[in-house]
mmCIF file of C-alpha atoms and ligand atoms in Angstrom:
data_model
loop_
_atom_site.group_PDB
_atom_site.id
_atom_site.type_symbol
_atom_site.label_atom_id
_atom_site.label_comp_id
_atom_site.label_asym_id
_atom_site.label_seq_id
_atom_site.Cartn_x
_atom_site.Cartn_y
_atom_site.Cartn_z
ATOM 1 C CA UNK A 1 19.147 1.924 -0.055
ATOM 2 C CA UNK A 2 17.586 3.524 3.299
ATOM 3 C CA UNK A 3 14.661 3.067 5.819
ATOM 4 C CA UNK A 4 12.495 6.266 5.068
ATOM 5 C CA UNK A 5 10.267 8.277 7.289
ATOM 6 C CA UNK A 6 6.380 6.250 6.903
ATOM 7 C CA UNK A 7 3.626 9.283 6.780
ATOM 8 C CA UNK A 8 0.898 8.352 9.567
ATOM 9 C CA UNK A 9 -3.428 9.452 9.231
ATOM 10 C CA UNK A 10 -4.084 12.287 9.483
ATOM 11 C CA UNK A 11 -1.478 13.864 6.509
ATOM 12 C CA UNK A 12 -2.980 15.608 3.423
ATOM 13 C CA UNK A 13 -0.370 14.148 1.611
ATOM 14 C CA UNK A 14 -1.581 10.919 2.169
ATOM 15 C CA UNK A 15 -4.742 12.129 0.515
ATOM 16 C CA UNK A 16 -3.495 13.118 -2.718
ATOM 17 C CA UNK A 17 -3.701 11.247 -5.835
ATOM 18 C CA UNK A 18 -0.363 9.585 -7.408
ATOM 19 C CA UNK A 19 0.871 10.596 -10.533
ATOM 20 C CA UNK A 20 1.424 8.411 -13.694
ATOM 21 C CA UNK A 21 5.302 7.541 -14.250
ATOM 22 C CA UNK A 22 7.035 8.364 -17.851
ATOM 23 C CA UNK A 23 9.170 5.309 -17.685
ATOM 24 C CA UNK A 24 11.097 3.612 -15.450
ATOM 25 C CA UNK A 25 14.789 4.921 -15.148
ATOM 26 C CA UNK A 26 17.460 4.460 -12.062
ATOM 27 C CA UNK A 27 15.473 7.545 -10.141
ATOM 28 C CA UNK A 28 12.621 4.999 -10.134
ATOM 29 C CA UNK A 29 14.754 1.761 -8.926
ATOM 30 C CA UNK A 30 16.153 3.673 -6.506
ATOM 31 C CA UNK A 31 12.782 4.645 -4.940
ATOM 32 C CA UNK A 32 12.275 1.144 -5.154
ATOM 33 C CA UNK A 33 14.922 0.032 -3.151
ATOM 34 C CA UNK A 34 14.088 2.581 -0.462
ATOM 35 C CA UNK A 35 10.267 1.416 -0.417
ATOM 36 C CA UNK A 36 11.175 -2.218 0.046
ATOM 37 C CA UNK A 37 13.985 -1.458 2.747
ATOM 38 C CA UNK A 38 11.372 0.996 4.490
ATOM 39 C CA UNK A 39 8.509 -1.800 3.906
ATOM 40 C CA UNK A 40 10.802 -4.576 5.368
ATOM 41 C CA UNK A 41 12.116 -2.305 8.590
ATOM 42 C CA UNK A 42 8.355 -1.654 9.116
ATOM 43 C CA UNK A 43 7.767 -4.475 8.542
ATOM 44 C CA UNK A 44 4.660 -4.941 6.467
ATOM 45 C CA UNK A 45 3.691 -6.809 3.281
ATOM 46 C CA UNK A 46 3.396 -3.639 1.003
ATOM 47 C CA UNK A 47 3.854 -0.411 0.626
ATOM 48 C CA UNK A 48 2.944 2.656 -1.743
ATOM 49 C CA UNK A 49 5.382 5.487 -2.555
ATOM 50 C CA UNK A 50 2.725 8.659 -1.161
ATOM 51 C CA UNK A 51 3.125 6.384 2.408
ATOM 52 C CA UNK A 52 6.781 7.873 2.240
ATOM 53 C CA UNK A 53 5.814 11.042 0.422
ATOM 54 C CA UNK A 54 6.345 10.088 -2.925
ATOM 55 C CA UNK A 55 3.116 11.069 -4.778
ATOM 56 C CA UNK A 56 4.246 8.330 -8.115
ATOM 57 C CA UNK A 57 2.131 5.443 -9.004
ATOM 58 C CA UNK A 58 4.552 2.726 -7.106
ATOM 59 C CA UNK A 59 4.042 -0.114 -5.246
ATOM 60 C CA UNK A 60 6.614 -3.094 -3.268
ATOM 61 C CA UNK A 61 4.883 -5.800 -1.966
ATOM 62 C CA UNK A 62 6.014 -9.048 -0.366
ATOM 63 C CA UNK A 63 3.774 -11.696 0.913
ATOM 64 C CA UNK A 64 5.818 -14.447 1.045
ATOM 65 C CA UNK A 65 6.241 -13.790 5.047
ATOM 66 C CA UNK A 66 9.371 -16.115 4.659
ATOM 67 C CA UNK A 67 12.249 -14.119 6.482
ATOM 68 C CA UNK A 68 14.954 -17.151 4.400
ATOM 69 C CA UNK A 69 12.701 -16.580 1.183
ATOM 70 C CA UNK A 70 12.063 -12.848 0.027
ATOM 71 C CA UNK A 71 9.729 -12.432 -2.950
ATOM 72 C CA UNK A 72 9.621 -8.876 -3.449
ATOM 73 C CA UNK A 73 7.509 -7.792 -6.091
ATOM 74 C CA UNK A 74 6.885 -4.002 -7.841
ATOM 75 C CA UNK A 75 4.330 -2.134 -9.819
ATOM 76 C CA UNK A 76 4.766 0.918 -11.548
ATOM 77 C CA UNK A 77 1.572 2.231 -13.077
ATOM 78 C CA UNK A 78 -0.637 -0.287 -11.970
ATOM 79 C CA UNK A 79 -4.137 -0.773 -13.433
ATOM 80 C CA UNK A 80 -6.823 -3.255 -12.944
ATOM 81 C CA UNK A 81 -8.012 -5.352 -15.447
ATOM 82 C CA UNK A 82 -10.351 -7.512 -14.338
ATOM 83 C CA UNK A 83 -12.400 -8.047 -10.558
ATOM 84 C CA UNK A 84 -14.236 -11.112 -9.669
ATOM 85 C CA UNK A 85 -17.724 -10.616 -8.827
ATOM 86 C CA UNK A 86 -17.207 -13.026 -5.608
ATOM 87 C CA UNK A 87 -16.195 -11.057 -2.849
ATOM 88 C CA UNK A 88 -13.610 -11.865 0.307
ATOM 89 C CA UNK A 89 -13.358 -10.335 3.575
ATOM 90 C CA UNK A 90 -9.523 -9.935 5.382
ATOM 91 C CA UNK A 91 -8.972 -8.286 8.322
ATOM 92 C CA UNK A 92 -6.283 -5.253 6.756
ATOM 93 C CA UNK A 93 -3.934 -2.813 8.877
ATOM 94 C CA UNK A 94 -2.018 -0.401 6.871
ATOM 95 C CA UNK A 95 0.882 1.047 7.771
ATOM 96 C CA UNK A 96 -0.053 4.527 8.194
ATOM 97 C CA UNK A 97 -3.047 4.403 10.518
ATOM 98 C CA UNK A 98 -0.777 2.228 12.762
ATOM 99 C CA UNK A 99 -2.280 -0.238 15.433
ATOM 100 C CA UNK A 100 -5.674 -0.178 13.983
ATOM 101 C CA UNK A 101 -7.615 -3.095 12.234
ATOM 102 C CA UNK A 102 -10.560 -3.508 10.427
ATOM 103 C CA UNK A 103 -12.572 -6.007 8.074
ATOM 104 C CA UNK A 104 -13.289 -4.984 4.442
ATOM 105 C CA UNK A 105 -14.670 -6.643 2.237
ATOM 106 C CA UNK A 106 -12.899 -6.762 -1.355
ATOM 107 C CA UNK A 107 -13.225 -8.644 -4.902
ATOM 108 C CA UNK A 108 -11.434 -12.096 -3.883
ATOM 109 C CA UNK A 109 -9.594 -12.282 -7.321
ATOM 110 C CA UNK A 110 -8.308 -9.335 -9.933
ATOM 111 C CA UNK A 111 -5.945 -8.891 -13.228
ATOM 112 C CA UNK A 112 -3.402 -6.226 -12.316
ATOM 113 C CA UNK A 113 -1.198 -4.606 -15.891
ATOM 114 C CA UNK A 114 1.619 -3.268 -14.739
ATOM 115 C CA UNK A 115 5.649 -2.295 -15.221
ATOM 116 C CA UNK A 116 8.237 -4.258 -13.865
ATOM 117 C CA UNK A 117 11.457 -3.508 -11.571
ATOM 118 C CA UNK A 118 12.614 -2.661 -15.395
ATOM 119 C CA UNK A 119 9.780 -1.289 -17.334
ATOM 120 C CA UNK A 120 8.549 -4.704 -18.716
ATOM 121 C CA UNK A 121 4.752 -4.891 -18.897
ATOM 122 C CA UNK A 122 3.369 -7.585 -17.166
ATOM 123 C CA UNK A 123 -0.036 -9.244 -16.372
ATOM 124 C CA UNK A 124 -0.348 -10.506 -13.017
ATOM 125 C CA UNK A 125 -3.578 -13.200 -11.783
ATOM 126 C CA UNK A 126 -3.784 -12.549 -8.148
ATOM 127 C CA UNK A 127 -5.897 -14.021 -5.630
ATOM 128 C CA UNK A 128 -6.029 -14.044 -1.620
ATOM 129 C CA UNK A 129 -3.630 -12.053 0.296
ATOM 130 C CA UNK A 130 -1.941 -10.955 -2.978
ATOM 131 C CA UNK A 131 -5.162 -9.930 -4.049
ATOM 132 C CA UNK A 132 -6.691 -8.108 -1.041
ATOM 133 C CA UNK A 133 -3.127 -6.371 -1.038
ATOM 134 C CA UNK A 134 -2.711 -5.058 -4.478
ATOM 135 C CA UNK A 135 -6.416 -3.459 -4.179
ATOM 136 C CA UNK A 136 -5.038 -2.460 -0.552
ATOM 137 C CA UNK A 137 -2.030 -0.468 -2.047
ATOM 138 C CA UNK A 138 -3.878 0.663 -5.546
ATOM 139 C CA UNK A 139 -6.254 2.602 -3.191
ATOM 140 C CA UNK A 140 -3.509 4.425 -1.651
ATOM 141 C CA UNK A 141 -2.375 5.685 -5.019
ATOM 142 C CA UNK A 142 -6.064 7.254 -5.143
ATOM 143 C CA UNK A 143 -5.453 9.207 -2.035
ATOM 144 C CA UNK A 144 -7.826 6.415 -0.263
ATOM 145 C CA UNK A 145 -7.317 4.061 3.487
ATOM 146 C CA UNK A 146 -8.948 1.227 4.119
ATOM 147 C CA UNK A 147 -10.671 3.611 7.100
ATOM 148 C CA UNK A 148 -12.888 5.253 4.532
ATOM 149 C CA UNK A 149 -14.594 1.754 3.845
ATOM 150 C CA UNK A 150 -16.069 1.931 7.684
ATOM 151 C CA UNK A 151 -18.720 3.814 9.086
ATOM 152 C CA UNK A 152 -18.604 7.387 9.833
ATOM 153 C CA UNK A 153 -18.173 6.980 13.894
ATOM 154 C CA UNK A 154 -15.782 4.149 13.459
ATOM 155 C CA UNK A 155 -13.515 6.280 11.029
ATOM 156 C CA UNK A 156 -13.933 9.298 13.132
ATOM 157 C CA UNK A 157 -12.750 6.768 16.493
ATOM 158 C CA UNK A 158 -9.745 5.645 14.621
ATOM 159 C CA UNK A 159 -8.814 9.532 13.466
ATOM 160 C CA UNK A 160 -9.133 10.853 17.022
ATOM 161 C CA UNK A 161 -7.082 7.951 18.751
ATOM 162 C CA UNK A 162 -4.487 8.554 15.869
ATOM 163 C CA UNK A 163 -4.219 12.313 16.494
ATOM 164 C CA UNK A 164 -3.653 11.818 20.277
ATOM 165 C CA UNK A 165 -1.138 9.534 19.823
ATOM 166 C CA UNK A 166 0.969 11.630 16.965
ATOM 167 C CA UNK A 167 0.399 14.944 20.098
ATOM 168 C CA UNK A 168 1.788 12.386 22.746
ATOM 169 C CA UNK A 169 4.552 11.424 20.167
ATOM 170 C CA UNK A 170 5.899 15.313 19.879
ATOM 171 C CA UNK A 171 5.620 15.840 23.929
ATOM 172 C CA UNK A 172 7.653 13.291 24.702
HETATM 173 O O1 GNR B 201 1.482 -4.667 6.119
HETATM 174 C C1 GNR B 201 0.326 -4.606 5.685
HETATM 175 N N1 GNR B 201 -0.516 -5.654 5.904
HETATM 176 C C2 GNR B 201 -1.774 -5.770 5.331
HETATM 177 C C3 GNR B 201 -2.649 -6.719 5.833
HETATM 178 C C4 GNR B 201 -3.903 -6.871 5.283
HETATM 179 C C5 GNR B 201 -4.287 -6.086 4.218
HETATM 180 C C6 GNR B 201 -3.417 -5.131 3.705
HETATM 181 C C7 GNR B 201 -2.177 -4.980 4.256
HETATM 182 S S1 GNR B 201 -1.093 -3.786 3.596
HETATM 183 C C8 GNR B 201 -0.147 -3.388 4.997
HETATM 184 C C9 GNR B 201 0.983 -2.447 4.632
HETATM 185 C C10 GNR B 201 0.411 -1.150 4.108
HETATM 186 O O2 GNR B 201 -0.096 -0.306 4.799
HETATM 187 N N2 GNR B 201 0.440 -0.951 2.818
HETATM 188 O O3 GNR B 201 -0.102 0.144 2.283
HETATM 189 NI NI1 NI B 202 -1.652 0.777 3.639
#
């Protein structure tokens, strides 16, 4: 279990799109472990495994908030099954394009198939946080920020700022 380096816009990598997994094996739970840890030290409510390199089709989330009352939860080879027509907007912040938020707007309800922690497919209703966070992390596995659902100048703003800050970072 260890705290792992969290990639930061802009990084190609983050770009990329995820790869399927073959099962799920102790390599996998392992990753796991490291995600949640990293996700936790952050902290944040989720986290996909390209955010710490990883280009697999993984995902941690928590959004229980509850320091006493941890409810981690994983996906491996997630896939939507079903998005409500009704939309909801949240205001979202994603771990790597740090100190920046925005709203987007989002289906306010979707049926996620997935693996388990041990390779047990599941079917999971979501709706409201859990909801805006799933879609949240499924887009990362696409090699897509929540940035890319804002205009052109706003994106642009946020890029700039965040390349400043990551020259400042290697000065100092
Ligand atoms: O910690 C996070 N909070 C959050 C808030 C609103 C919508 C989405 C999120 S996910 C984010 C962590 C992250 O970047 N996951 O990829
Ligand atoms: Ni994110």
């Amino acid at each position: 279990m260890s705290v792992k380096t969290i990639l930061t816009e802009p990084n190609k990598l983050l770009r990329q799109v995820s790869k399927p997994v073959d099962s799920v094996s102790d390599k996998e739970r392992e990753l796991m472990d490291d995600m949640l840890d990293t996700m936790y030290d952050a902290p944040g409510i989720g986290l996909a495994a390209i955010q710490i390199g990883v280009p697999k089709r993984i995902i941690v989330m928590d959004v229980s908030r509850d320091e006493d009352k941890k409810k981690p939860m994983y996906f491996v080879n997630p896939v939507i099954k079903n998005k409500n027509k009704e939309k909801a907007k949240y205001e979202e912040g994603c771990l790597s394009v740090p100190d920046q938020f925005a709203e987007i707007e989002r289906p306010n309800a979707c049926e996620i198939e997935y693996l388990d922690y041990h390779g047990k497919k599941q079917l999971l209703k979501a709706d409201g946080l859990l909801a805006t966070c799933i879609q949240h992390e499924m887009d990362h596995l696409e090699g897509i920020l929540f940035i890319d659902y804002l205009s052109k100048l706003k994106k642009s703003m946020i890029i700039k700022k965040l390349s400043k800050v990551k020259v400042n970072r290697k000065i100092l």
